[in-house]
Amino acid sequence: MPKRLMTGLMAGILAFLPATSHAADANDIDLKLFGDDVTDGWEGCRLAFWQQDRDPTEDRYAYVFFAPIPDGEALPAWVKIGDEVTDVSPVDIGSAETGMLEPFRLYRGQDGSLTVMMEIFEQARSDRGIEVSSGRLTFLESDKFPFAVRVKGLNGCPAGMESADGDSAGDGLGLTLGAERQLDGLDQIPAAVMKAVAEYGSLCDPQSTAGYSSAYPVSDDITLWQVPCNLFASSASSVFVASYASAPDVAQVLSFPREPGSTEADMIEIVDAVVTPQSATVESASLDSGGDCGTYARHQLVAAPGEVVEFELREFRAKAVCDGVATEPAEFPLVYESR
């Protein structure tokens, strides 16, 4: 190729490149990292994601996605595009009910011009809630190129925060309870709660117990009460009751569903209950006198229609044969699981 022609061709290419670059820039999503300038000092529970190589506790600008969770359900999330903060809400695409975040979620702005595609690659439960160690958010805006960001995240409450008002982890399946308040007498339990136990607590006899009980904040309005029910030779039973600040004369005795296919009525009284506030779960075990066989159940407190709460069964195990071999109830053969 003649040198003059080559020079002219290269000049033409170089002249064209800046125009192409500007055209591409015009189609790029102007995603901005943000911090307190958008979250406005919100210190409560949240569903939040930040750029993978940043730390929101140390970096002024780290977040790419932030949804406050003030009362058991995440509000629309905040995303900053250029100088504007856009609200995006979840699009229901179904849930695998694993007890964790779905591995894939969609969020969309009210006018439909912005869609956020959320992918969760690695996650685990901790005392803060559900922590995401690896994920990706892809932002799709009308007439723009998709923009992907590798992220870490948290669906829960910041470390060291005791959720005095019981803010939820907001995973759509369960709640997060506030710190346990231990009570050493039945006289510390509201009258409405004790009345509900007397009316709907089956064969419960709290007066025959030492009266030790617990209270767990669920939200500004709801408190979960663990009330002693009966004492046995080597175990004890409890009932769980929800009270509502907005209706102080009303209390709701909660039932514990049995496994699908069971012909028995839901349980009111459960044995040897162990509460895990971070996941709002209650474990219980009903064992044979020898302790080597019986059943194990794990229920989770969830928000229910009508601004109330209820328990859902997440796991049920049973060992029918009493073989003299000691086995932890949580290791009995699995019968049903729905996390």
Coordinates of C-alpha atoms in Angstrom, one line a residue, residues 46-177:
R46 CA -31.2 -2.2 55.5
L47 CA -30.8 -4.2 52.2
A48 CA -27.7 -2.5 50.9
F49 CA -24.9 -3.2 48.3
W50 CA -21.7 -1.4 47.9
Q51 CA -18.8 -1.6 45.4
Q52 CA -16.8 -4.7 46.1
D53 CA -13.5 -2.9 46.7
R54 CA -15.0 -0.3 49.1
D55 CA -16.2 -0.3 52.7
P56 CA -19.2 1.9 53.6
T57 CA -17.9 2.2 57.2
E58 CA -14.7 3.8 55.9
D59 CA -15.4 5.2 52.5
R60 CA -17.5 8.3 52.1
Y61 CA -19.0 7.0 48.8
A62 CA -19.4 3.3 48.6
Y63 CA -23.1 2.3 48.1
V64 CA -24.7 1.6 44.7
F65 CA -28.0 0.3 46.2
F66 CA -29.7 1.1 49.6
A67 CA -33.2 0.1 50.8
P68 CA -34.1 1.1 54.4
I69 CA -36.1 -1.5 56.4
P70 CA -37.9 0.5 59.1
D71 CA -40.9 -1.8 59.9
G72 CA -40.4 -5.3 58.7
E73 CA -40.4 -4.7 55.0
A74 CA -37.8 -3.0 52.8
L75 CA -38.8 0.3 51.3
P76 CA -38.0 1.1 47.7
A77 CA -34.3 1.2 47.2
W78 CA -32.2 4.2 46.3
V79 CA -29.9 4.3 43.3
K80 CA -28.0 7.5 42.2
I81 CA -27.7 8.2 38.5
G82 CA -25.9 11.4 37.8
D83 CA -27.2 14.0 40.3
E84 CA -30.6 12.3 40.7
V85 CA -31.6 9.7 43.2
T86 CA -34.0 7.1 41.7
D87 CA -36.4 4.8 43.6
V88 CA -36.5 1.2 42.5
S89 CA -38.9 -1.5 43.8
P90 CA -38.7 -5.3 43.6
V91 CA -40.4 -7.1 40.7
D92 CA -41.9 -10.3 41.9
I93 CA -40.4 -13.2 40.0
G94 CA -41.0 -15.9 42.6
S95 CA -39.0 -17.3 45.4
A96 CA -37.2 -20.6 46.0
E97 CA -37.9 -20.1 49.8
T98 CA -34.4 -21.0 50.9
G99 CA -34.4 -18.7 53.9
M100 CA -31.7 -16.6 52.1
L101 CA -31.8 -13.9 49.5
E102 CA -33.0 -15.2 46.1
P103 CA -30.0 -15.7 43.8
F104 CA -31.6 -13.5 41.3
R105 CA -33.8 -10.4 41.8
L106 CA -35.2 -7.6 39.6
Y107 CA -35.9 -4.0 40.7
R108 CA -37.5 -1.4 38.5
G109 CA -38.2 2.4 38.7
Q110 CA -41.7 3.7 38.8
D111 CA -41.6 4.9 35.2
G112 CA -39.9 1.7 33.9
S113 CA -36.9 3.5 32.5
L114 CA -34.4 2.0 35.0
T115 CA -34.1 -1.7 35.8
V116 CA -31.6 -3.2 38.3
M117 CA -30.7 -6.8 37.9
M118 CA -29.4 -8.3 41.2
E119 CA -27.3 -11.5 41.2
I120 CA -26.2 -13.1 44.5
F121 CA -23.2 -15.4 44.2
E122 CA -22.1 -16.0 47.8
Q123 CA -24.1 -15.3 51.0
A124 CA -24.2 -16.5 54.6
R125 CA -26.1 -15.8 57.8
S126 CA -24.3 -13.9 60.6
D127 CA -25.4 -12.1 63.7
R128 CA -26.0 -9.0 61.5
G129 CA -28.4 -10.8 59.1
I130 CA -27.6 -12.1 55.7
E131 CA -24.1 -11.0 54.4
V132 CA -23.3 -11.1 50.7
S133 CA -19.6 -11.7 50.1
S134 CA -20.0 -11.7 46.3
G135 CA -22.7 -10.4 44.0
R136 CA -23.3 -8.3 40.9
L137 CA -25.8 -5.5 40.2
T138 CA -26.5 -4.7 36.5
F139 CA -28.1 -1.4 35.7
L140 CA -30.2 -1.1 32.6
E141 CA -31.5 2.3 31.5
S142 CA -33.5 3.2 28.5
D143 CA -31.2 3.8 25.5
K144 CA -28.0 3.2 27.5
F145 CA -25.4 0.4 27.6
P146 CA -25.9 -2.0 30.6
F147 CA -23.5 -1.2 33.5
A148 CA -22.5 -4.0 35.8
V149 CA -20.9 -3.6 39.3
R150 CA -19.4 -6.3 41.5
V151 CA -20.7 -5.8 45.0
K152 CA -20.8 -7.0 48.6
G153 CA -23.8 -6.4 50.7
L154 CA -25.9 -6.8 53.9
N155 CA -29.5 -7.7 54.4
G156 CA -29.9 -6.9 58.0
C157 CA -28.6 -4.6 60.7
P158 CA -25.2 -3.0 61.1
A159 CA -22.7 -4.7 63.5
G160 CA -23.2 -3.8 67.1
M161 CA -26.7 -2.5 66.6
E162 CA -29.3 -3.9 68.9
S163 CA -32.5 -3.4 67.0
A164 CA -34.6 -2.0 69.9
D165 CA -37.6 -1.6 67.6
G166 CA -37.1 -5.0 66.0
D167 CA -36.2 -3.9 62.5
S168 CA -36.5 -6.7 60.0
A169 CA -33.8 -8.2 57.9
G170 CA -36.3 -7.8 55.2
D171 CA -35.6 -10.9 53.2
G172 CA -39.3 -11.4 52.4
L173 CA -39.4 -14.6 54.4
G174 CA -38.8 -13.8 58.0
L175 CA -38.1 -11.0 60.5
T176 CA -35.3 -10.1 62.8
L177 CA -36.1 -9.8 66.5

